[in-house]
Tab-separated table of N, CA and C in Angstrom:
chain	number	residue	atom	x	y	z
A	996	MET	N	17.438	-14.979	1.402
A	996	MET	CA	16.642	-15.739	2.009
A	996	MET	C	16.264	-17.113	0.950
A	997	THR	N	16.914	-18.465	2.228
A	997	THR	CA	16.731	-19.560	1.378
A	997	THR	C	14.680	-20.360	1.978
A	998	VAL	N	14.110	-21.488	0.963
A	998	VAL	CA	12.848	-21.450	1.515
A	998	VAL	C	13.315	-23.189	0.750
A	999	ASP	N	12.676	-23.694	1.860
A	999	ASP	CA	13.054	-25.507	1.444
A	999	ASP	C	11.567	-25.234	1.679
A	1000	ARG	N	11.568	-25.801	-0.399
A	1000	ARG	CA	10.133	-26.256	-0.416
A	1000	ARG	C	9.321	-27.401	0.036
A	1001	THR	N	9.857	-28.349	0.843
A	1001	THR	CA	8.934	-29.283	0.911
A	1001	THR	C	8.017	-29.369	2.719
A	1002	LYS	N	8.722	-27.451	3.475
A	1002	LYS	CA	8.492	-27.351	4.391
A	1002	LYS	C	7.072	-25.994	4.012
A	1003	ILE	N	6.700	-26.051	2.660
A	1003	ILE	CA	5.747	-25.210	2.204
A	1003	ILE	C	4.574	-25.811	2.241
A	1004	THR	N	3.425	-25.572	2.707
A	1004	THR	CA	2.336	-26.124	3.000
A	1004	THR	C	1.025	-25.346	3.481
A	1005	MET	N	0.871	-24.120	1.512
A	1005	MET	CA	0.182	-23.063	2.126
A	1005	MET	C	-1.390	-22.918	1.374
A	1006	LYS	N	-2.480	-22.864	2.632
A	1006	LYS	CA	-3.793	-22.702	2.885
A	1006	LYS	C	-4.650	-21.614	2.899
A	1007	LEU	N	-3.945	-20.716	2.506
A	1007	LEU	CA	-4.343	-19.534	2.630
A	1007	LEU	C	-3.966	-18.552	1.051
A	1008	PRO	N	-5.542	-18.399	0.600
A	1008	PRO	CA	-5.497	-17.478	-0.288
A	1008	PRO	C	-4.520	-16.690	0.014
A	1009	ASN	N	-3.664	-16.230	-1.586
A	1009	ASN	CA	-2.658	-15.493	-1.522
A	1009	ASN	C	-3.274	-13.432	-0.575
A	1010	LYS	N	-3.701	-13.448	-1.111
A	1010	LYS	CA	-4.352	-12.187	-0.214
A	1010	LYS	C	-4.334	-12.174	0.671
A	1011	ASP	N	-5.084	-13.353	1.428
A	1011	ASP	CA	-5.264	-13.764	3.261
A	1011	ASP	C	-3.260	-13.929	3.214
A	1012	LEU	N	-3.116	-14.880	3.103
A	1012	LEU	CA	-1.495	-14.970	3.562
A	1012	LEU	C	-0.731	-13.717	4.049
A	1013	LEU	N	-1.182	-12.882	2.296
A	1013	LEU	CA	0.179	-11.662	2.595
A	1013	LEU	C	-0.891	-10.675	4.076
A	1014	TYR	N	-1.799	-10.639	4.411
A	1014	TYR	CA	-2.704	-10.060	5.644
A	1014	TYR	C	-1.863	-10.324	6.682
A	1015	LYS	N	-1.938	-12.111	6.785
A	1015	LYS	CA	-1.288	-12.639	7.651
A	1015	LYS	C	0.442	-12.060	7.621
A	1016	ILE	N	1.239	-12.373	6.808
A	1016	ILE	CA	2.572	-11.718	6.513
A	1016	ILE	C	2.662	-10.655	7.545
A	1017	SER	N	1.389	-9.681	6.990
A	1017	SER	CA	2.007	-7.991	7.729
A	1017	SER	C	1.424	-7.478	9.108
A	1018	SER	N	0.224	-8.687	9.461
A	1018	SER	CA	0.128	-8.542	10.493
A	1018	SER	C	1.235	-9.117	11.737
A	1019	ASP	N	1.388	-10.150	11.417
A	1019	ASP	CA	2.315	-10.770	12.067
A	1019	ASP	C	3.973	-9.752	12.234
A	1020	VAL	N	4.204	-9.615	10.969
A	1020	VAL	CA	5.480	-8.426	11.293
A	1020	VAL	C	5.545	-7.182	11.433
A	1021	PHE	N	3.942	-7.059	11.676
A	1021	PHE	CA	3.850	-5.319	11.981
A	1021	PHE	C	3.632	-5.716	13.661
A	1022	ASN	N	3.033	-6.613	14.014
A	1022	ASN	CA	3.084	-6.773	15.269
A	1022	ASN	C	4.014	-7.281	16.504
A	1023	GLU	N	5.127	-8.169	15.126
A	1023	GLU	CA	6.235	-8.548	15.972
A	1023	GLU	C	6.731	-6.899	16.396
A	1024	LEU	N	6.895	-5.993	15.264
A	1024	LEU	CA	7.718	-5.514	15.068
A	1024	LEU	C	7.323	-4.298	16.521
A	1025	GLY	N	5.989	-4.333	16.951
A	1025	GLY	CA	5.668	-2.997	17.929
A	1025	GLY	C	5.064	-1.659	17.468
A	1026	GLU	N	4.949	-0.648	18.332
A	1026	GLU	CA	4.906	0.973	17.808
A	1026	GLU	C	6.095	1.309	16.772
A	1027	ASP	N	6.893	1.137	17.284
A	1027	ASP	CA	8.187	2.280	17.366
A	1027	ASP	C	8.983	1.233	15.812
A	1028	PHE	N	9.083	1.173	15.121
A	1028	PHE	CA	9.560	1.057	14.426
A	1028	PHE	C	9.548	1.469	12.449
A	1029	ASP	N	10.161	1.057	11.850
A	1029	ASP	CA	10.799	2.368	10.119
A	1029	ASP	C	9.371	1.289	9.381
A	1030	GLU	N	8.352	1.980	9.084
A	1030	GLU	CA	7.360	1.476	8.304
A	1030	GLU	C	8.035	0.667	6.948
A	1031	MET	N	8.987	2.087	6.221
A	1031	MET	CA	9.673	1.369	5.262
A	1031	MET	C	10.255	-0.253	4.957
A	1032	LYS	N	10.770	-0.624	6.172
A	1032	LYS	CA	12.006	-1.208	6.048
A	1032	LYS	C	10.698	-2.670	6.307
A	1033	ALA	N	9.816	-2.359	7.282
A	1033	ALA	CA	8.479	-3.258	7.302
A	1033	ALA	C	8.179	-4.014	6.255
A	1034	GLU	N	7.585	-2.869	5.619
A	1034	GLU	CA	6.984	-3.103	3.852
A	1034	GLU	C	7.944	-3.929	3.201
A	1035	SER	N	9.304	-3.355	2.989
A	1035	SER	CA	10.245	-3.914	2.196
A	1035	SER	C	10.630	-5.093	2.496
A	1036	LEU	N	10.511	-6.025	4.064
A	1036	LEU	CA	10.639	-6.852	4.599
A	1036	LEU	C	9.238	-7.782	4.193
A	1037	ILE	N	8.664	-7.572	4.345
A	1037	ILE	CA	7.136	-8.170	4.028
A	1037	ILE	C	6.747	-8.188	2.689
A	1038	THR	N	7.899	-7.497	2.032
A	1038	THR	CA	7.884	-7.957	0.111
A	1038	THR	C	8.413	-8.607	0.050
A	1039	ARG	N	9.784	-8.509	0.322
A	1039	ARG	CA	11.025	-10.009	0.177
A	1039	ARG	C	10.335	-10.988	0.526
A	1040	VAL	N	9.715	-11.377	2.040
A	1040	VAL	CA	9.244	-12.778	2.341
A	1040	VAL	C	8.060	-12.958	1.298
A	1041	TYR	N	7.054	-12.538	0.824
A	1041	TYR	CA	6.273	-12.340	-0.535
A	1041	TYR	C	6.711	-13.526	-1.418
A	1042	GLN	N	7.688	-12.198	-1.794
A	1042	GLN	CA	8.547	-12.614	-2.956
A	1042	GLN	C	9.015	-14.009	-3.052
A	1043	THR	N	9.772	-14.228	-2.025
A	1043	THR	CA	10.659	-15.784	-1.606
A	1043	THR	C	9.525	-17.021	-1.959
A	1044	ILE	N	8.294	-16.419	-1.248
A	1044	ILE	CA	7.110	-17.640	-1.219
A	1044	ILE	C	6.620	-17.794	-2.294
A	1045	GLN	N	6.521	-16.275	-2.897
A	1045	GLN	CA	5.636	-16.650	-4.678
A	1045	GLN	C	5.540	-17.588	-5.348
A	1046	PRO	N	7.154	-18.152	-5.505
A	1046	PRO	CA	7.211	-19.310	-6.752
A	1046	PRO	C	6.315	-20.462	-6.112
A	1047	PHE	N	6.342	-20.697	-4.435
A	1047	PHE	CA	5.735	-21.776	-4.747
A	1047	PHE	C	4.479	-21.809	-3.906
A	1048	LEU	N	3.532	-21.028	-4.433
A	1048	LEU	CA	1.993	-20.944	-3.826
A	1048	LEU	C	1.629	-21.447	-5.210
A	1049	SER	N	0.656	-22.265	-5.260
A	1049	SER	CA	-0.445	-22.734	-6.268
A	1049	SER	C	-0.537	-21.732	-7.990
A	1050	PRO	N	-0.104	-23.051	-8.578
A	1050	PRO	CA	0.272	-22.329	-10.256
A	1050	PRO	C	-0.786	-20.593	-10.245
A	1051	ALA	N	-1.791	-21.274	-10.453
A	1051	ALA	CA	-2.997	-20.263	-10.425
A	1051	ALA	C	-2.154	-18.772	-10.031
A	1052	SER	N	-1.783	-18.810	-8.933
A	1052	SER	CA	-1.371	-17.754	-8.460
A	1052	SER	C	0.068	-17.208	-8.722
A	1053	SER	N	0.522	-17.922	-9.797
A	1053	SER	CA	1.978	-17.588	-10.460
A	1053	SER	C	1.953	-16.885	-11.457
A	1054	GLN	N	0.360	-16.751	-11.807
A	1054	GLN	CA	0.511	-16.351	-13.501
A	1054	GLN	C	0.212	-14.745	-13.137
A	1055	ASP	N	0.372	-13.913	-12.197
A	1055	ASP	CA	0.824	-12.626	-12.479
A	1055	ASP	C	2.205	-12.451	-11.875
A	1056	VAL	N	2.903	-12.327	-12.652
A	1056	VAL	CA	4.079	-12.423	-12.605
A	1056	VAL	C	4.728	-11.272	-12.068
A	1057	SER	N	3.885	-9.879	-12.369
A	1057	SER	CA	4.434	-8.496	-12.121
A	1057	SER	C	3.353	-8.284	-10.748
A	1058	LEU	N	3.370	-9.460	-9.765
A	1058	LEU	CA	2.588	-8.880	-8.584
A	1058	LEU	C	3.433	-7.572	-7.466
A	1059	LEU	N	4.556	-7.508	-7.099
A	1059	LEU	CA	4.956	-6.965	-6.111
A	1059	LEU	C	6.153	-6.371	-7.549
A	1060	SER	N	5.693	-5.545	-8.062
A	1060	SER	CA	6.288	-4.734	-8.843
A	1060	SER	C	6.697	-3.796	-8.784
A	1061	SER	N	5.842	-2.866	-7.754
A	1061	SER	CA	5.862	-1.450	-8.052
A	1061	SER	C	6.200	-0.429	-6.642
A	1062	SER	N	7.035	-1.244	-5.839
A	1062	SER	CA	7.496	-0.284	-4.660
A	1062	SER	C	8.760	1.248	-4.658
A	1063	ASN	N	8.474	2.004	-6.215
A	1063	ASN	CA	8.526	3.175	-6.214
A	1063	ASN	C	7.394	3.868	-6.597
A	1064	ARG	N	6.210	3.330	-6.037
A	1064	ARG	CA	5.261	3.808	-6.252
A	1064	ARG	C	3.763	3.759	-4.931
A	1065	VAL	N	3.444	4.505	-4.868
A	1065	VAL	CA	2.122	4.319	-3.772
A	1065	VAL	C	0.905	5.039	-4.048
A	1066	VAL	N	-0.541	4.002	-3.105
A	1066	VAL	CA	-1.726	4.650	-3.566
A	1066	VAL	C	-2.042	4.925	-2.677
A	1067	VAL	N	-2.675	6.351	-2.883
A	1067	VAL	CA	-3.536	7.408	-2.426
A	1067	VAL	C	-4.343	7.179	-2.361
A	1068	SER	N	-5.663	7.081	-1.351
A	1068	SER	CA	-6.609	6.716	-1.820
A	1068	SER	C	-7.744	7.818	-0.559
A	1069	VAL	N	-8.618	8.084	-0.891
A	1069	VAL	CA	-9.240	9.613	-0.147
A	1069	VAL	C	-10.520	9.219	-0.066
A	1070	PHE	N	-11.762	8.646	0.949
A	1070	PHE	CA	-13.034	8.374	0.713
A	1070	PHE	C	-13.498	9.697	2.220
A	1071	GLY	N	-14.576	9.952	1.766
A	1071	GLY	CA	-15.543	10.589	2.919
A	1071	GLY	C	-16.743	11.749	1.902
A	1072	LEU	N	-17.146	12.534	2.944
A	1072	LEU	CA	-17.680	13.057	2.531
A	1072	LEU	C	-17.760	14.741	1.153
A	1073	ASP	N	-18.130	14.902	-0.076
A	1073	ASP	CA	-17.254	15.963	-0.297
A	1073	ASP	C	-17.425	17.591	-0.065
A	1074	ASN	N	-16.779	17.474	-0.240
A	1074	ASN	CA	-16.111	19.155	0.212
A	1074	ASN	C	-15.501	20.160	-1.081
A	1075	SER	N	-14.738	21.196	-0.965
A	1075	SER	CA	-14.546	21.900	-1.938
A	1075	SER	C	-12.670	21.858	-1.312
A	1076	GLY	N	-12.262	21.716	-2.100
A	1076	GLY	CA	-10.485	21.774	-2.366
A	1076	GLY	C	-9.732	20.245	-1.884
A	1077	ILE	N	-10.576	18.794	-1.874
A	1077	ILE	CA	-9.928	18.218	-1.495
A	1077	ILE	C	-8.893	17.599	-2.033
A	1078	VAL	N	-9.208	17.553	-3.860
A	1078	VAL	CA	-7.949	17.564	-4.893
A	1078	VAL	C	-7.002	17.996	-4.460
A	1079	ALA	N	-7.205	18.950	-4.572
A	1079	ALA	CA	-5.981	19.800	-4.593
A	1079	ALA	C	-4.817	20.026	-3.362
A	1080	ARG	N	-5.499	19.657	-2.479
A	1080	ARG	CA	-4.929	19.858	-0.727
A	1080	ARG	C	-3.711	18.428	-0.812
A	1081	ILE	N	-4.287	17.798	-1.707
A	1081	ILE	CA	-4.034	16.017	-1.178
A	1081	ILE	C	-2.792	16.490	-3.158
A	1082	THR	N	-3.165	17.100	-3.750
A	1082	THR	CA	-2.159	16.858	-4.824
A	1082	THR	C	-1.098	18.002	-4.431
A	1083	GLU	N	-1.010	18.709	-3.770
A	1083	GLU	CA	-0.588	19.569	-3.162
A	1083	GLU	C	0.859	19.590	-2.178
A	1084	ILE	N	0.063	18.093	-1.684
A	1084	ILE	CA	1.340	17.639	-0.752
A	1084	ILE	C	2.030	16.842	-1.761
A	1085	LEU	N	1.745	16.354	-2.282
A	1085	LEU	CA	2.066	15.039	-3.465
A	1085	LEU	C	3.583	15.982	-3.839
A	1086	ALA	N	2.610	16.870	-4.181
A	1086	ALA	CA	3.490	18.067	-5.355
A	1086	ALA	C	4.859	18.442	-4.593
A	1087	SER	N	4.220	18.853	-3.872
A	1087	SER	CA	5.664	19.383	-2.490
A	1087	SER	C	6.750	18.872	-2.175
A	1088	ALA	N	6.052	17.619	-2.138
A	1088	ALA	CA	6.966	16.144	-2.329
A	1088	ALA	C	7.754	15.443	-3.113
A	1089	LYS	N	7.927	16.354	-3.964
A	1089	LYS	CA	8.080	15.753	-5.228
A	1089	LYS	C	8.252	14.588	-5.585
A	1090	CYS	N	6.430	14.051	-5.593
A	1090	CYS	CA	6.001	12.792	-6.122
A	1090	CYS	C	5.234	13.068	-7.434
A	1091	SER	N	5.605	12.514	-8.212
A	1091	SER	CA	4.496	12.876	-9.214
A	1091	SER	C	3.237	11.407	-9.574
A	1092	ILE	N	2.419	12.832	-9.932
A	1092	ILE	CA	1.618	12.022	-10.443
A	1092	ILE	C	0.968	10.900	-11.304
A	1093	VAL	N	1.165	9.660	-11.418
A	1093	VAL	CA	1.001	8.465	-12.218
A	1093	VAL	C	-0.264	8.352	-12.699
A	1094	ASP	N	-1.043	8.275	-11.831
A	1094	ASP	CA	-2.699	7.955	-12.507
A	1094	ASP	C	-3.446	8.876	-11.140
A	1095	ILE	N	-4.579	9.301	-11.926
A	1095	ILE	CA	-5.836	9.925	-10.605
A	1095	ILE	C	-6.880	9.441	-11.213
A	1096	ASN	N	-8.163	9.101	-10.788
A	1096	ASN	CA	-9.187	8.973	-10.296
A	1096	ASN	C	-9.904	9.844	-9.342
A	1097	GLN	N	-11.031	10.120	-9.728
A	1097	GLN	CA	-12.216	10.618	-8.774
A	1097	GLN	C	-13.393	10.989	-8.731
A	1098	THR	N	-14.126	10.803	-8.008
A	1098	THR	CA	-15.809	10.418	-8.285
A	1098	THR	C	-16.179	11.400	-7.306
A	1099	VAL	N	-17.429	11.918	-7.423
A	1099	VAL	CA	-18.716	11.911	-6.253
A	1099	VAL	C	-19.497	11.488	-6.751
A	1100	VAL	N	-20.236	10.257	-5.397
A	1100	VAL	CA	-21.577	9.708	-6.016
A	1100	VAL	C	-22.586	10.833	-4.754
A	1101	ASN	N	-23.525	11.302	-5.071
A	1101	ASN	CA	-24.689	11.426	-4.278
A	1101	ASN	C	-24.072	12.124	-2.254
A	1102	LYS	N	-22.866	13.339	-3.056
A	1102	LYS	CA	-22.336	13.703	-2.093
A	1102	LYS	C	-21.249	12.991	-1.165
A	1103	LYS	N	-21.144	11.993	-1.864
A	1103	LYS	CA	-20.118	10.931	-1.207
A	1103	LYS	C	-18.459	11.340	-2.592
A	1104	PHE	N	-17.353	11.414	-1.383
A	1104	PHE	CA	-16.231	11.752	-2.432
A	1104	PHE	C	-15.463	10.261	-2.260
A	1105	ALA	N	-14.759	9.913	-3.816
A	1105	ALA	CA	-13.958	8.719	-3.838
A	1105	ALA	C	-12.823	9.163	-4.626
A	1106	MET	N	-11.965	9.095	-4.030
A	1106	MET	CA	-10.340	9.449	-5.336
A	1106	MET	C	-8.920	8.597	-4.949
A	1107	VAL	N	-8.705	8.074	-6.039
A	1107	VAL	CA	-7.506	7.022	-5.928
A	1107	VAL	C	-6.352	7.772	-6.944
A	1108	ILE	N	-5.345	7.858	-5.864
A	1108	ILE	CA	-4.075	8.325	-6.725
A	1108	ILE	C	-2.971	7.613	-7.051
A	1109	ILE	N	-2.026	7.151	-7.547
A	1109	ILE	CA	-0.903	6.317	-8.102
A	1109	ILE	C	-0.111	7.172	-8.205
A	1110	ALA	N	0.938	7.505	-7.453
A	1110	ALA	CA	1.811	8.479	-7.316
A	1110	ALA	C	3.743	7.547	-7.285
A	1111	ASN	N	3.840	8.689	-7.853
A	1111	ASN	CA	5.867	7.936	-8.193
A	1111	ASN	C	6.663	8.395	-7.050
A	1112	THR	N	7.162	7.223	-6.241
A	1112	THR	CA	8.100	8.275	-4.972
A	1112	THR	C	9.922	8.301	-5.412
A	1113	THR	N	9.915	7.752	-6.675
A	1113	THR	CA	11.127	7.627	-6.945
A	1113	THR	C	11.745	9.035	-6.608
A	1114	ASP	N	11.283	10.476	-6.724
A	1114	ASP	CA	12.203	11.159	-5.973
A	1114	ASP	C	11.770	11.799	-5.104
A	1115	ALA	N	11.040	11.147	-4.092
A	1115	ALA	CA	10.358	11.817	-3.296
A	1115	ALA	C	11.024	12.500	-2.172
A	1116	SER	N	11.035	13.529	-2.054
A	1116	SER	CA	11.223	13.628	-0.134
A	1116	SER	C	11.528	14.011	0.428
A	1117	GLU	N	10.204	12.916	1.108
A	1117	GLU	CA	9.553	12.712	2.318
A	1117	GLU	C	9.337	11.372	1.579
A	1118	THR	N	9.288	10.559	3.093
A	1118	THR	CA	9.521	8.561	2.972
A	1118	THR	C	7.852	8.569	3.411
A	1119	VAL	N	7.260	7.828	3.055
A	1119	VAL	CA	6.123	7.050	2.609
A	1119	VAL	C	5.280	7.305	4.162
A	1120	THR	N	6.163	6.920	4.964
A	1120	THR	CA	5.580	7.202	7.026
A	1120	THR	C	5.947	8.419	6.631
A	1121	ARG	N	6.353	9.410	6.552
A	1121	ARG	CA	6.227	10.861	7.009
A	1121	ARG	C	4.616	11.178	5.828
A	1122	LEU	N	4.289	11.009	4.782
A	1122	LEU	CA	3.518	11.516	4.128
A	1122	LEU	C	2.053	10.667	4.673
A	1123	LYS	N	2.368	9.649	5.444
A	1123	LYS	CA	1.064	8.686	6.244
A	1123	LYS	C	0.908	10.038	7.189
A	1124	GLU	N	1.317	10.054	7.409
A	1124	GLU	CA	1.396	11.439	8.971
A	1124	GLU	C	1.180	12.430	8.572
A	1125	ILE	N	1.423	13.051	7.746
A	1125	ILE	CA	0.607	14.783	7.218
A	1125	ILE	C	-0.480	14.466	6.554
A	1126	PHE	N	-0.682	12.964	6.146
A	1126	PHE	CA	-1.890	13.193	4.913
A	1126	PHE	C	-3.337	12.125	6.516
A	1127	ALA	N	-2.929	11.954	7.723
A	1127	ALA	CA	-3.875	11.812	8.792
A	1127	ALA	C	-3.713	13.473	9.324
A	1128	THR	N	-2.925	14.081	9.826
A	1128	THR	CA	-3.870	15.443	10.250
A	1128	THR	C	-4.616	16.307	9.040
A	1129	LEU	N	-4.472	15.839	7.549
A	1129	LEU	CA	-4.924	16.472	6.601
A	1129	LEU	C	-6.624	15.470	6.769
A	1130	ALA	N	-6.273	14.429	6.772
A	1130	ALA	CA	-7.388	13.898	6.538
A	1130	ALA	C	-8.527	14.526	7.824
A	1131	LYS	N	-8.095	14.739	9.095
A	1131	LYS	CA	-8.844	15.133	10.208
A	1131	LYS	C	-9.445	16.308	9.818
A	1132	GLU	N	-8.645	17.811	9.225
A	1132	GLU	CA	-8.511	18.736	8.680
A	1132	GLU	C	-10.229	18.731	8.094
A	1133	LEU	N	-9.828	17.950	7.199
A	1133	LEU	CA	-11.045	17.761	5.822
A	1133	LEU	C	-12.096	16.832	5.798
A	1134	GLY	N	-12.210	15.985	7.214
A	1134	GLY	CA	-13.000	15.140	7.485
A	1134	GLY	C	-13.295	14.442	6.520
A	1135	VAL	N	-12.345	13.497	6.088
A	1135	VAL	CA	-12.021	12.304	5.490
A	1135	VAL	C	-10.951	11.828	5.536
A	1136	ASN	N	-11.176	10.295	4.957
A	1136	ASN	CA	-10.828	9.092	4.932
A	1136	ASN	C	-8.968	9.003	4.137
A	1137	ILE	N	-7.890	9.067	4.466
A	1137	ILE	CA	-6.798	9.111	3.697
A	1137	ILE	C	-6.207	8.045	4.101
A	1138	TYR	N	-5.962	6.842	2.980
A	1138	TYR	CA	-4.997	5.710	3.274
A	1138	TYR	C	-3.943	5.921	2.002
A	1139	ILE	N	-2.422	5.411	2.743
A	1139	ILE	CA	-1.498	5.019	1.802
A	1139	ILE	C	-0.453	4.369	1.368
A	1140	GLN	N	-0.243	3.515	0.566
A	1140	GLN	CA	0.656	2.095	0.865
A	1140	GLN	C	1.141	2.361	-0.574
A	1141	ARG	N	2.252	1.703	-0.273
A	1141	ARG	CA	3.036	1.360	-1.366
A	1141	ARG	C	2.248	0.367	-2.538
A	1142	GLU	N	2.508	0.853	-3.778
A	1142	GLU	CA	1.596	0.046	-5.039
A	1142	GLU	C	2.093	-1.503	-4.755
A	1143	ASP	N	2.897	-2.014	-4.532
A	1143	ASP	CA	3.149	-3.481	-4.448
A	1143	ASP	C	2.766	-4.309	-3.187
A	1144	LEU	N	2.486	-3.743	-2.165
A	1144	LEU	CA	1.626	-3.887	-0.894
A	1144	LEU	C	0.223	-3.692	-1.446
A	1145	PHE	N	0.425	-2.963	-1.693
A	1145	PHE	CA	-1.701	-2.426	-2.688
A	1145	PHE	C	-1.964	-3.495	-3.038
A	1146	ASN	N	-1.262	-4.031	-4.161
A	1146	ASN	CA	-1.761	-5.070	-5.235
A	1146	ASN	C	-1.747	-6.219	-4.636
A	1147	ALA	N	-0.672	-6.578	-3.816
A	1147	ALA	CA	-1.048	-7.958	-3.333
A	1147	ALA	C	-1.937	-7.918	-2.509
A	1148	MET	N	-2.257	-7.354	-1.720
A	1148	MET	CA	-3.472	-7.640	-0.702
A	1148	MET	C	-4.963	-7.314	-1.527
A	1149	HIS	N	-4.828	-6.287	-2.875
A	1149	HIS	CA	-6.260	-6.545	-3.358
A	1149	HIS	C	-6.901	-7.435	-4.057
A	1150	ARG	N	-5.802	-8.512	-4.369
A	1150	ARG	CA	-6.189	-9.252	-5.971
A	1150	ARG	C	-6.854	-10.066	-5.374
A	1151	ILE	N	-7.431	-10.811	-6.394
A	1151	ILE	CA	-8.837	-11.792	-6.082
A	1151	ILE	C	-8.048	-12.939	-6.732
């Protein structure tokens, strides 16, 4: 992919730009698409234009360097077994947990897991489906996203 530097004028902060690119790609592809391919396309587009963004945005060289990991975020009312069920699914999919942080505040549960998917037996899309079913069962919200896109979308 080649980019003509003279035609790029960025007025959006990087986070907003990535949201815009992602939204446009997902809207254009419709409902029946390969999510991993779409996310890979979004990552490649962003990596292509990143050198042309403002100097402040180029300070983080590793913005999109972790496509073999996912971020699993869980939020909701606390109940027993949440951590066990989430980690059980990741283990059965052969995803290794790189980092995990969980807390309960006033009966509100929050957890973030970084998992390596290098040897995964399931796609991220399939894991999203499994976690969507589990979220309904447990009464919590579960989000899973490739770490490179998560990092790019949540930069300040």
